[in-house]
Amino acid sequence: MKRVSLALLALFTVACATTQIDKARQAIVIGVTVYGSGVEGLNAIDESVTNDLIKKYRNGQLTKEQAIAAYEAWEAKYTKAQKALVILWDSLKTAAHVASIADAKLGGDVTKAWGDLLAAIAAAVDALKAVGVTGLGV
Amino acid sequence: MEIVLALLPVLLKAIGDAVEEYRQSKIDHAALAARVDQALIDAQSKLAQLKADHDARKAAFQHALDG
């Protein structure tokens, strides 16, 4: 009877650990979607903004100083979103690494990595939306 | 002892179900792990490409202003 109880307890423990790892992996799949859509969206907006400024400068709608100021303002926003994507990428790699370690029963704080990843996804979504990127899949 | 014997079929069934559930979760678990690995590989070069594209556009912008 005691052995049966222990076996059931062991199965329950393994099932719980698996759930945590799977939750982390599901968050990684969502994070990769946000990351992929975010990179594409940011790239498209960067192209659009830069081309628009060049066009306006050539048409005489903007002076050189105005074009430079507008570009610098855009680049500040762009850099913020790009940095959020770098952090998201690092969190994705860390979560995947930690999930693999935990999967191999070698330790690893899956819950922390999962939390960090969710925070990075939220920050990236905010930063990308701030520059006009839509269709992030969340 | 009699109670244990009476409950044995129920316990064996519960264990069998738990083992099957665990086996199934391991299969799904492996599929998800493989999906994550592939997604990360696909995503790997995106940031470098974003930076390269941005740098090229910035150079084009400066060239347009200088020209």
Short mmCIF file of C-alpha atoms in Angstrom, two decimals:
data_model
loop_
_atom_site.label_atom_id
_atom_site.label_comp_id
_atom_site.label_asym_id
_atom_site.label_seq_id
_atom_site.Cartn_x
_atom_site.Cartn_y
_atom_site.Cartn_z
CA MET A 1 0.00 0.00 0.00
CA LYS A 2 2.82 2.34 0.94
CA ARG A 3 4.61 1.55 -2.33
CA VAL A 4 1.47 2.27 -4.34
CA SER A 5 1.07 5.62 -2.57
CA LEU A 6 4.68 6.48 -3.25
CA ALA A 7 4.33 5.52 -6.90
CA LEU A 8 1.26 7.71 -7.25
CA LEU A 9 3.02 10.57 -5.49
CA ALA A 10 5.99 10.20 -7.84
CA LEU A 11 3.71 10.24 -10.89
CA PHE A 12 1.91 13.32 -9.59
CA THR A 13 5.21 15.10 -8.97
CA VAL A 14 6.48 14.31 -12.47
CA ALA A 15 3.16 15.44 -13.98
CA CYS A 16 3.35 18.77 -12.13
CA ALA A 17 6.94 19.38 -13.24
CA THR A 18 5.99 18.55 -16.81
CA THR A 19 3.16 21.06 -16.67
CA GLN A 20 5.54 23.82 -15.57
CA ILE A 21 7.97 22.98 -18.37
CA ASP A 22 5.15 22.84 -20.92
CA LYS A 23 3.81 26.18 -19.71
CA ALA A 24 7.25 27.67 -20.26
CA ARG A 25 7.44 26.10 -23.71
CA GLN A 26 3.98 27.36 -24.66
CA ALA A 27 5.06 30.85 -23.58
CA ILE A 28 8.15 30.45 -25.78
CA VAL A 29 5.95 29.65 -28.78
CA ILE A 30 3.90 32.81 -28.08
CA GLY A 31 7.10 34.80 -27.52
CA VAL A 32 8.59 33.62 -30.81
CA THR A 33 5.40 34.71 -32.60
CA VAL A 34 5.57 38.18 -31.01
CA TYR A 35 9.27 38.37 -31.76
CA GLY A 36 8.88 37.34 -35.42
CA SER A 37 5.92 39.63 -36.06
CA GLY A 38 7.63 42.40 -34.11
CA VAL A 39 10.85 42.26 -36.11
CA GLU A 40 8.94 42.24 -39.39
CA GLY A 41 6.60 45.04 -38.30
CA LEU A 42 9.39 47.22 -36.96
CA ASN A 43 11.42 46.69 -40.12
CA ALA A 44 8.47 47.67 -42.30
CA ILE A 45 7.75 50.82 -40.28
CA ASP A 46 11.45 51.77 -40.25
CA GLU A 47 11.49 51.49 -44.04
CA SER A 48 8.29 53.49 -44.40
CA VAL A 49 9.39 56.30 -42.04
CA THR A 50 12.88 56.58 -43.56
CA ASN A 51 11.61 56.62 -47.15
CA ASP A 52 8.95 59.16 -46.23
CA LEU A 53 11.53 61.51 -44.70
CA ILE A 54 13.80 61.18 -47.75
CA LYS A 55 10.84 61.91 -50.03
CA LYS A 56 9.74 64.95 -48.01
CA TYR A 57 13.27 66.31 -47.95
CA ARG A 58 13.65 65.86 -51.71
CA ASN A 59 10.26 67.49 -52.34
CA GLY A 60 11.25 70.46 -50.21
CA GLN A 61 8.61 69.74 -47.56
CA LEU A 62 11.36 69.43 -44.95
CA THR A 63 14.62 71.32 -44.53
CA LYS A 64 17.76 69.32 -43.88
CA GLU A 65 17.62 70.22 -40.19
CA GLN A 66 13.97 69.26 -39.92
CA ALA A 67 14.62 65.94 -41.66
CA ILE A 68 17.54 65.18 -39.33
CA ALA A 69 15.48 66.09 -36.25
CA ALA A 70 12.59 63.93 -37.44
CA TYR A 71 14.91 61.03 -38.16
CA GLU A 72 16.57 61.30 -34.75
CA ALA A 73 13.15 61.33 -33.07
CA TRP A 74 12.16 58.23 -35.03
CA GLU A 75 15.43 56.48 -34.28
CA ALA A 76 14.96 57.00 -30.53
CA LYS A 77 11.60 55.21 -30.74
CA TYR A 78 13.02 52.56 -33.04
CA THR A 79 15.92 51.86 -30.68
CA LYS A 80 13.57 51.42 -27.73
CA ALA A 81 11.50 48.85 -29.62
CA GLN A 82 14.60 47.14 -30.96
CA LYS A 83 16.04 46.84 -27.44
CA ALA A 84 12.78 45.29 -26.22
CA LEU A 85 13.12 42.71 -29.00
CA VAL A 86 16.71 41.95 -27.94
CA ILE A 87 15.55 41.42 -24.33
CA LEU A 88 12.70 39.22 -25.59
CA TRP A 89 15.14 37.15 -27.63
CA ASP A 90 17.44 36.70 -24.61
CA SER A 91 14.46 35.68 -22.45
CA LEU A 92 13.33 33.18 -25.10
CA LYS A 93 16.76 31.57 -25.21
CA THR A 94 17.02 31.49 -21.40
CA ALA A 95 13.55 29.95 -21.00
CA ALA A 96 14.30 27.30 -23.63
CA HIS A 97 17.60 26.49 -21.92
CA VAL A 98 16.05 26.29 -18.45
CA ALA A 99 13.16 24.15 -19.74
CA SER A 100 15.65 21.71 -21.28
CA ILE A 101 17.65 21.51 -18.06
CA ALA A 102 14.49 20.94 -16.02
CA ASP A 103 13.30 18.37 -18.56
CA ALA A 104 16.52 16.43 -18.03
CA LYS A 105 15.88 16.61 -14.26
CA LEU A 106 19.05 18.65 -13.78
CA GLY A 107 17.40 21.49 -11.86
CA GLY A 108 16.66 24.94 -13.25
CA ASP A 109 14.11 27.49 -12.08
CA VAL A 110 11.40 27.10 -14.74
CA THR A 111 8.94 29.29 -12.87
CA LYS A 112 11.35 32.23 -12.78
CA ALA A 113 12.32 31.83 -16.45
CA TRP A 114 8.64 31.62 -17.36
CA GLY A 115 7.85 34.80 -15.37
CA ASP A 116 10.78 36.66 -16.91
CA LEU A 117 9.67 35.59 -20.38
CA LEU A 118 6.08 36.73 -19.82
CA ALA A 119 7.39 40.11 -18.61
CA ALA A 120 9.65 40.40 -21.68
CA ILE A 121 6.75 39.55 -24.00
CA ALA A 122 4.57 42.22 -22.35
CA ALA A 123 7.36 44.83 -22.56
CA ALA A 124 8.05 44.01 -26.22
CA VAL A 125 4.34 44.23 -27.10
CA ASP A 126 4.13 47.67 -25.41
CA ALA A 127 7.29 48.97 -27.10
CA LEU A 128 6.22 47.69 -30.52
CA LYS A 129 2.70 49.06 -30.24
CA ALA A 130 4.23 52.43 -29.26
CA VAL A 131 5.89 52.65 -32.67
CA GLY A 132 2.77 51.49 -34.49
CA VAL A 133 3.48 47.78 -34.98
CA THR A 134 0.25 45.78 -35.06
CA GLY A 135 -0.67 42.16 -35.70
CA LEU A 136 1.57 40.76 -33.00
CA GLY A 137 -0.61 37.70 -32.46
CA VAL A 138 -1.44 38.52 -28.83
CA MET B 1 -5.82 -6.70 4.43
CA GLU B 2 -9.26 -7.50 3.04
CA ILE B 3 -9.90 -3.83 2.39
CA VAL B 4 -6.61 -3.54 0.51
CA LEU B 5 -7.48 -6.56 -1.61
CA ALA B 6 -10.93 -5.17 -2.31
CA LEU B 7 -9.46 -1.85 -3.40
CA LEU B 8 -6.66 -3.40 -5.44
CA PRO B 9 -8.49 -3.43 -8.82
CA VAL B 10 -9.42 0.23 -8.36
CA LEU B 11 -5.87 1.16 -7.40
CA LEU B 12 -4.41 -0.80 -10.32
CA LYS B 13 -6.76 0.94 -12.73
CA ALA B 14 -5.86 4.35 -11.28
CA ILE B 15 -2.16 3.59 -11.65
CA GLY B 16 -2.70 2.32 -15.20
CA ASP B 17 -4.58 5.51 -16.12
CA ALA B 18 -1.90 7.69 -14.54
CA VAL B 19 0.86 5.86 -16.40
CA GLU B 20 -1.02 6.22 -19.70
CA GLU B 21 -1.62 9.91 -19.03
CA TYR B 22 2.04 10.42 -18.20
CA ARG B 23 3.13 8.50 -21.32
CA GLN B 24 0.82 10.66 -23.47
CA SER B 25 2.05 13.86 -21.82
CA LYS B 26 5.64 12.82 -22.55
CA ILE B 27 4.77 12.44 -26.25
CA ASP B 28 3.09 15.88 -26.38
CA HIS B 29 5.92 17.27 -24.29
CA ALA B 30 8.51 16.03 -26.80
CA ALA B 31 6.50 17.45 -29.72
CA LEU B 32 6.28 20.84 -28.02
CA ALA B 33 10.00 20.78 -27.21
CA ALA B 34 10.80 20.04 -30.87
CA ARG B 35 8.48 22.85 -31.98
CA VAL B 36 10.21 25.29 -29.63
CA ASP B 37 13.66 24.26 -30.85
CA GLN B 38 12.64 24.76 -34.48
CA ALA B 39 10.99 28.12 -33.75
CA LEU B 40 14.16 29.37 -32.06
CA ILE B 41 16.32 28.24 -34.97
CA ASP B 42 14.00 30.01 -37.44
CA ALA B 43 14.05 33.19 -35.34
CA GLN B 44 17.80 33.26 -34.76
CA SER B 45 18.94 35.50 -37.62
CA LYS B 46 16.04 37.97 -37.54
CA LEU B 47 17.64 40.55 -35.23
CA ALA B 48 20.84 40.65 -37.25
CA GLN B 49 18.82 41.19 -40.42
CA LEU B 50 16.78 43.95 -38.75
CA LYS B 51 19.98 45.77 -37.76
CA ALA B 52 21.52 45.35 -41.21
CA ASP B 53 18.37 46.71 -42.89
CA HIS B 54 18.20 49.66 -40.50
CA ASP B 55 21.87 50.52 -41.00
CA ALA B 56 21.44 50.40 -44.79
CA ARG B 57 18.41 52.70 -44.61
CA LYS B 58 20.21 55.09 -42.29
CA ALA B 59 23.11 55.27 -44.75
CA ALA B 60 20.64 55.90 -47.61
CA PHE B 61 19.01 58.68 -45.57
CA GLN B 62 22.35 60.36 -44.87
CA HIS B 63 23.35 59.95 -48.51
CA ALA B 64 20.10 61.59 -49.62
CA LEU B 65 20.72 64.55 -47.30
CA ASP B 66 24.36 64.89 -48.38
CA GLY B 67 23.53 64.51 -52.05
#
